[in-house]
Short mmCIF file of C-alpha atoms and ligand atoms in Angstrom, two decimals:
data_model
loop_
_atom_site.label_atom_id
_atom_site.label_comp_id
_atom_site.label_asym_id
_atom_site.label_seq_id
_atom_site.Cartn_x
_atom_site.Cartn_y
_atom_site.Cartn_z
CA MET A 18 12.62 -10.22 -23.29
CA SER A 19 13.77 -13.78 -23.72
CA LEU A 20 14.41 -17.00 -21.86
CA ASN A 21 17.93 -15.66 -21.41
CA THR A 22 16.65 -12.61 -19.55
CA LEU A 23 14.79 -14.79 -17.07
CA ALA A 24 17.77 -17.12 -16.62
CA THR A 25 20.00 -14.10 -15.93
CA LEU A 26 17.48 -12.73 -13.44
CA ALA A 27 17.27 -16.07 -11.62
CA ALA A 28 21.06 -16.26 -11.46
CA GLU A 29 21.36 -12.70 -10.16
CA ILE A 30 18.73 -13.35 -7.47
CA ALA A 31 20.72 -16.44 -6.46
CA THR A 32 23.99 -14.49 -6.16
CA GLY A 33 22.36 -11.52 -4.44
CA ALA A 34 23.19 -9.14 -7.31
CA VAL A 35 19.41 -8.65 -7.40
CA ARG A 36 18.03 -8.28 -3.87
CA ILE A 37 14.45 -9.02 -2.92
CA VAL A 38 13.17 -6.51 -0.38
CA ASP A 39 10.15 -7.38 1.77
CA LEU A 40 7.86 -4.34 2.06
CA THR A 41 5.35 -6.13 4.29
CA HIS A 42 4.49 -5.81 7.97
CA THR A 43 3.81 -9.04 9.84
CA LEU A 44 0.05 -9.68 9.99
CA ASP A 45 -0.55 -9.52 13.71
CA PRO A 46 -3.70 -8.96 15.81
CA ASP A 47 -2.00 -5.93 17.37
CA PHE A 48 -1.26 -4.18 14.07
CA PRO A 49 -3.40 -1.00 13.94
CA VAL A 50 -6.37 -0.82 11.58
CA ILE A 51 -8.04 2.35 10.37
CA ILE A 52 -10.61 3.86 12.76
CA LEU A 53 -13.48 5.71 11.07
CA PRO A 54 -15.82 8.21 12.75
CA PRO A 55 -18.25 6.28 15.00
CA GLU A 56 -21.28 6.68 12.71
CA PHE A 57 -19.62 4.39 10.12
CA GLY A 58 -19.02 0.62 10.04
CA GLN A 59 -15.60 -0.36 11.35
CA CYS A 60 -12.71 -2.43 10.04
CA ALA A 61 -12.22 -5.67 12.00
CA ARG A 62 -8.77 -6.43 13.33
CA PHE A 63 -6.91 -9.53 12.22
CA ARG A 64 -7.76 -12.53 14.41
CA MET A 65 -6.27 -16.00 14.47
CA GLU A 66 -8.03 -18.93 16.13
CA GLU A 67 -6.21 -22.19 16.70
CA VAL A 68 -8.06 -25.19 15.23
CA SER A 69 -5.55 -27.79 16.36
CA ALA A 70 -1.90 -27.90 17.37
CA TYR A 71 -0.71 -31.54 17.10
CA ASP A 72 -3.19 -32.43 19.85
CA HIS A 73 -6.53 -34.22 20.33
CA ARG A 74 -8.15 -31.79 17.88
CA GLY A 75 -5.73 -32.96 15.19
CA PRO A 76 -2.86 -35.12 16.35
CA GLY A 77 -0.62 -34.68 13.31
CA TRP A 78 -1.22 -31.11 12.29
CA LYS A 79 -1.52 -27.46 13.33
CA TRP A 80 -3.70 -24.83 11.66
CA HIS A 81 -5.74 -21.68 12.29
CA ASN A 82 -8.97 -20.03 11.26
CA LEU A 83 -8.48 -16.39 10.32
CA THR A 84 -10.85 -13.43 10.61
CA LEU A 85 -9.91 -10.20 8.91
CA ASN A 86 -11.07 -7.17 6.99
CA GLU A 87 -9.90 -6.97 3.36
CA HIS A 88 -8.04 -3.78 4.37
CA THR A 89 -5.93 -5.19 7.20
CA GLY A 90 -2.16 -4.93 7.60
CA THR A 91 -0.06 -4.33 4.49
CA HIS A 92 -2.80 -4.39 1.87
CA PHE A 93 -3.94 -3.65 -1.67
CA ASP A 94 -6.88 -1.39 -2.62
CA ALA A 95 -8.82 -2.23 -5.79
CA PRO A 96 -10.91 0.39 -7.66
CA ALA A 97 -14.15 -1.13 -6.30
CA HIS A 98 -13.07 -0.01 -2.81
CA TRP A 99 -14.35 3.49 -3.59
CA ILE A 100 -17.66 4.77 -4.93
CA SER A 101 -15.79 6.56 -7.71
CA GLY A 102 -14.57 3.20 -9.06
CA ARG A 103 -17.64 1.06 -8.42
CA ASP A 104 -18.77 0.84 -12.07
CA LEU A 105 -15.37 0.34 -13.69
CA PRO A 106 -14.54 -2.94 -15.46
CA HIS A 107 -12.08 -5.32 -13.73
CA ASN A 108 -12.45 -3.30 -10.53
CA THR A 109 -12.21 -6.12 -7.96
CA VAL A 110 -9.13 -8.06 -6.88
CA ASP A 111 -10.25 -11.25 -8.67
CA ALA A 112 -10.77 -9.39 -11.97
CA ILE A 113 -7.63 -7.24 -12.22
CA PRO A 114 -5.26 -8.52 -14.95
CA VAL A 115 -2.33 -10.28 -13.24
CA SER A 116 0.14 -8.30 -15.37
CA ASP A 117 -0.83 -5.26 -13.28
CA PHE A 118 0.69 -6.98 -10.21
CA VAL A 119 4.26 -6.69 -11.54
CA GLY A 120 5.77 -3.34 -12.49
CA PRO A 121 8.25 -0.53 -11.89
CA VAL A 122 8.15 1.58 -8.74
CA VAL A 123 9.28 5.15 -8.05
CA VAL A 124 9.91 6.21 -4.45
CA ILE A 125 9.48 9.86 -3.48
CA ASP A 126 11.43 10.64 -0.33
CA CYS A 127 9.22 12.69 2.02
CA THR A 128 11.08 11.74 5.20
CA GLN A 129 12.40 15.22 6.00
CA GLY A 130 8.97 16.80 5.76
CA ALA A 131 7.22 13.99 7.64
CA GLU A 132 9.77 14.16 10.45
CA LYS A 133 8.89 17.81 11.10
CA ASP A 134 5.17 17.66 10.40
CA ASP A 135 2.80 14.74 11.11
CA ASP A 136 0.41 16.27 8.55
CA PHE A 137 3.07 16.64 5.87
CA GLU A 138 1.58 16.91 2.36
CA LEU A 139 3.07 15.66 -0.89
CA THR A 140 2.30 18.44 -3.39
CA PRO A 141 2.84 18.85 -7.17
CA GLU A 142 5.87 20.98 -6.24
CA GLY A 143 7.26 18.10 -4.17
CA ILE A 144 6.81 15.76 -7.13
CA ALA A 145 8.61 18.29 -9.35
CA VAL A 146 11.54 18.41 -6.93
CA HIS A 147 11.78 14.61 -7.03
CA GLU A 148 11.63 14.57 -10.84
CA ALA A 149 14.30 17.29 -11.16
CA THR A 150 16.77 14.88 -9.55
CA HIS A 151 15.50 11.44 -10.55
CA GLY A 152 13.73 12.02 -13.86
CA LYS A 153 10.11 12.06 -14.95
CA ILE A 154 7.85 9.42 -13.38
CA PRO A 155 7.19 6.91 -16.17
CA LYS A 156 3.70 5.92 -17.29
CA ASP A 157 2.30 2.87 -15.51
CA ALA A 158 4.70 3.07 -12.56
CA TRP A 159 3.76 2.58 -8.94
CA VAL A 160 4.58 5.73 -6.93
CA PHE A 161 5.41 5.30 -3.25
CA MET A 162 5.43 8.12 -0.71
CA ARG A 163 8.28 7.31 1.66
CA THR A 164 7.84 8.86 5.11
CA ASP A 165 9.49 6.31 7.45
CA TRP A 166 6.08 6.20 9.18
CA SER A 167 6.41 2.40 9.23
CA LYS A 168 9.03 2.76 11.98
CA ARG A 169 6.24 3.91 14.33
CA SER A 170 4.18 1.42 16.30
CA GLY A 171 1.27 1.37 18.74
CA ALA A 172 -0.64 4.62 19.27
CA ALA A 173 1.97 6.67 17.39
CA TYR A 174 1.08 4.85 14.17
CA LEU A 175 -2.53 6.04 13.86
CA ASN A 176 -1.58 9.18 15.83
CA MET A 177 -5.17 9.87 16.93
CA LYS A 178 -5.88 13.29 18.43
CA ASP A 179 -9.15 14.88 19.54
CA ASP A 180 -9.82 15.88 15.92
CA GLY A 181 -8.94 12.52 14.37
CA PRO A 182 -5.79 10.86 13.00
CA HIS A 183 -2.74 12.82 11.88
CA SER A 184 -0.39 11.27 9.31
CA PRO A 185 1.18 12.41 6.02
CA GLY A 186 -0.42 12.07 2.60
CA PRO A 187 -0.83 13.60 -0.84
CA THR A 188 -2.86 16.70 -1.67
CA PRO A 189 -5.75 16.36 -4.16
CA GLU A 190 -3.61 18.26 -6.68
CA ALA A 191 -0.64 15.91 -6.27
CA ILE A 192 -2.78 12.81 -6.79
CA GLN A 193 -4.48 14.37 -9.83
CA MET A 194 -1.07 15.22 -11.30
CA LEU A 195 0.12 11.62 -10.85
CA ILE A 196 -3.04 10.26 -12.48
CA ASN A 197 -3.72 12.80 -15.23
CA LYS A 198 -0.20 13.91 -16.16
CA ARG A 199 1.85 10.78 -15.36
CA ASP A 200 -0.76 8.03 -15.77
CA ILE A 201 0.63 6.00 -12.85
CA ARG A 202 -0.54 2.48 -12.01
CA GLY A 203 -1.00 3.07 -8.30
CA PHE A 204 0.07 4.96 -5.22
CA GLY A 205 1.51 3.47 -2.03
CA THR A 206 2.22 4.65 1.50
CA GLU A 207 3.62 3.54 4.86
CA THR A 208 0.59 4.91 6.71
CA VAL A 209 -2.78 3.23 7.30
CA GLY A 210 -4.28 4.69 4.11
CA THR A 211 -3.26 6.22 0.80
CA ASP A 212 -4.77 9.46 2.12
CA ALA A 213 -3.45 11.72 4.84
CA GLY A 214 -4.82 11.15 8.35
CA GLN A 215 -6.79 14.38 7.94
CA GLY A 216 -7.83 13.42 4.39
CA ALA A 217 -11.53 13.71 5.27
CA HIS A 218 -11.13 17.50 5.22
CA TYR A 219 -10.00 17.82 1.61
CA ALA A 220 -12.41 18.40 -1.27
CA PRO A 221 -13.33 15.77 -2.25
CA PRO A 222 -12.83 13.90 1.04
CA PHE A 223 -10.10 11.22 0.85
CA PRO A 224 -8.87 12.48 -2.54
CA ALA A 225 -6.27 9.74 -3.07
CA HIS A 226 -8.93 7.05 -2.76
CA TYR A 227 -11.47 9.08 -4.75
CA PHE A 228 -9.24 9.98 -7.69
CA LEU A 229 -7.08 6.83 -7.84
CA HIS A 230 -9.94 4.37 -7.79
CA GLY A 231 -12.14 6.53 -10.04
CA ALA A 232 -9.36 6.31 -12.62
CA GLY A 233 -8.95 2.53 -12.23
CA LYS A 234 -5.68 2.90 -10.30
CA TYR A 235 -4.64 0.90 -7.24
CA GLY A 236 -3.51 1.61 -3.70
CA LEU A 237 -1.02 -0.01 -1.34
CA GLN A 238 -0.76 0.95 2.31
CA CYS A 239 0.80 -0.02 5.62
CA MET A 240 4.04 -0.84 3.80
CA ALA A 241 7.44 -1.21 5.48
CA ASN A 242 11.10 -0.95 4.46
CA LEU A 243 10.64 1.73 1.81
CA ASP A 244 14.02 3.04 3.04
CA GLN A 245 15.58 -0.02 1.35
CA LEU A 246 14.33 0.97 -2.11
CA PRO A 247 16.10 3.18 -4.65
CA PRO A 248 14.22 6.26 -5.95
CA THR A 249 13.85 4.54 -9.33
CA GLY A 250 14.71 1.20 -10.89
CA ALA A 251 13.09 -1.34 -8.54
CA LEU A 252 10.52 -3.84 -9.81
CA LEU A 253 7.45 -4.35 -7.62
CA LEU A 254 5.57 -7.60 -7.05
CA ALA A 255 2.20 -6.95 -5.40
CA ALA A 256 -0.50 -9.57 -5.99
CA PRO A 257 -3.61 -9.47 -3.77
CA LEU A 258 -5.55 -12.62 -2.89
CA LYS A 259 -8.07 -13.64 -5.56
CA ILE A 260 -11.19 -12.94 -3.48
CA LYS A 261 -14.42 -12.99 -5.51
CA ASN A 262 -15.70 -9.41 -5.74
CA GLY A 263 -13.04 -8.39 -3.21
CA THR A 264 -12.27 -4.68 -2.79
CA GLY A 265 -8.77 -5.31 -1.46
CA SER A 266 -6.65 -7.82 0.39
CA PRO A 267 -3.64 -8.25 2.63
CA LEU A 268 -0.66 -9.41 0.58
CA ARG A 269 3.08 -9.92 0.58
CA VAL A 270 4.64 -6.92 -1.20
CA MET A 271 8.17 -7.42 -2.51
CA ALA A 272 10.54 -5.44 -4.69
CA LEU A 273 13.47 -6.60 -6.82
CA VAL A 274 16.39 -4.21 -6.46
CA ALA A 275 19.50 -4.43 -8.66
CA ASP A 276 23.01 -4.21 -7.24
CA GLY A 277 24.31 -0.67 -7.45
CA ALA A 278 20.86 0.90 -7.10
CA SER A 279 20.67 3.17 -4.09
MN1 LIG B 49 -7.44 -0.04 2.01
#
């Protein structure tokens, strides 16, 4: 790495040889938030209150007060989000080393399975199929589960039924493989959580949250445009807000994709 490398990168971004893909949904009061069983506390929706709009409340300026849960819209999960990660060092968004916010990303295409089955599971076998074509997932990579779920909106996004939400996710075994055998940095999805909609029924419940955060790994969820990423070779930029003792935050997730990657 040298000054030259950065100058080349800047030039290639300017020419479009390196594309920057936005993986973020617009933060909007109507964007769905996770709904937990009624005995638990609930995630507040994003709200925006106008303070002034070039009027008597502030003649020269417009601004808003925001209300939101840390886990609203496209957002980052820190290890402190889960009980398994509560005693780890650097486990909140303000304490994570900033170098962890920039890194390679591998995208596992689960679109065919998710199209046929709302409860589609990413398994160790599914990871092996991906690796047979695209190579072994490198240490410290983000791994994204692409389902095209981000193309849904409204009620179809949470997909609530009488027995709770139905959306794709990883099995406990798949998440353990990614952590213990591949030593990934984090796991990301297009759905409302890193776990499947029915993730409460695994052992342990919500295994992606439990195992990722217990191992000091991160989560990203509610992402969009994963169909614009290559299976390997993109560079991810995902930096949460620096909230003191924060367990997560909405953020702008972007990926750098080189020309010729597909
Ligand atoms: Mn979250």
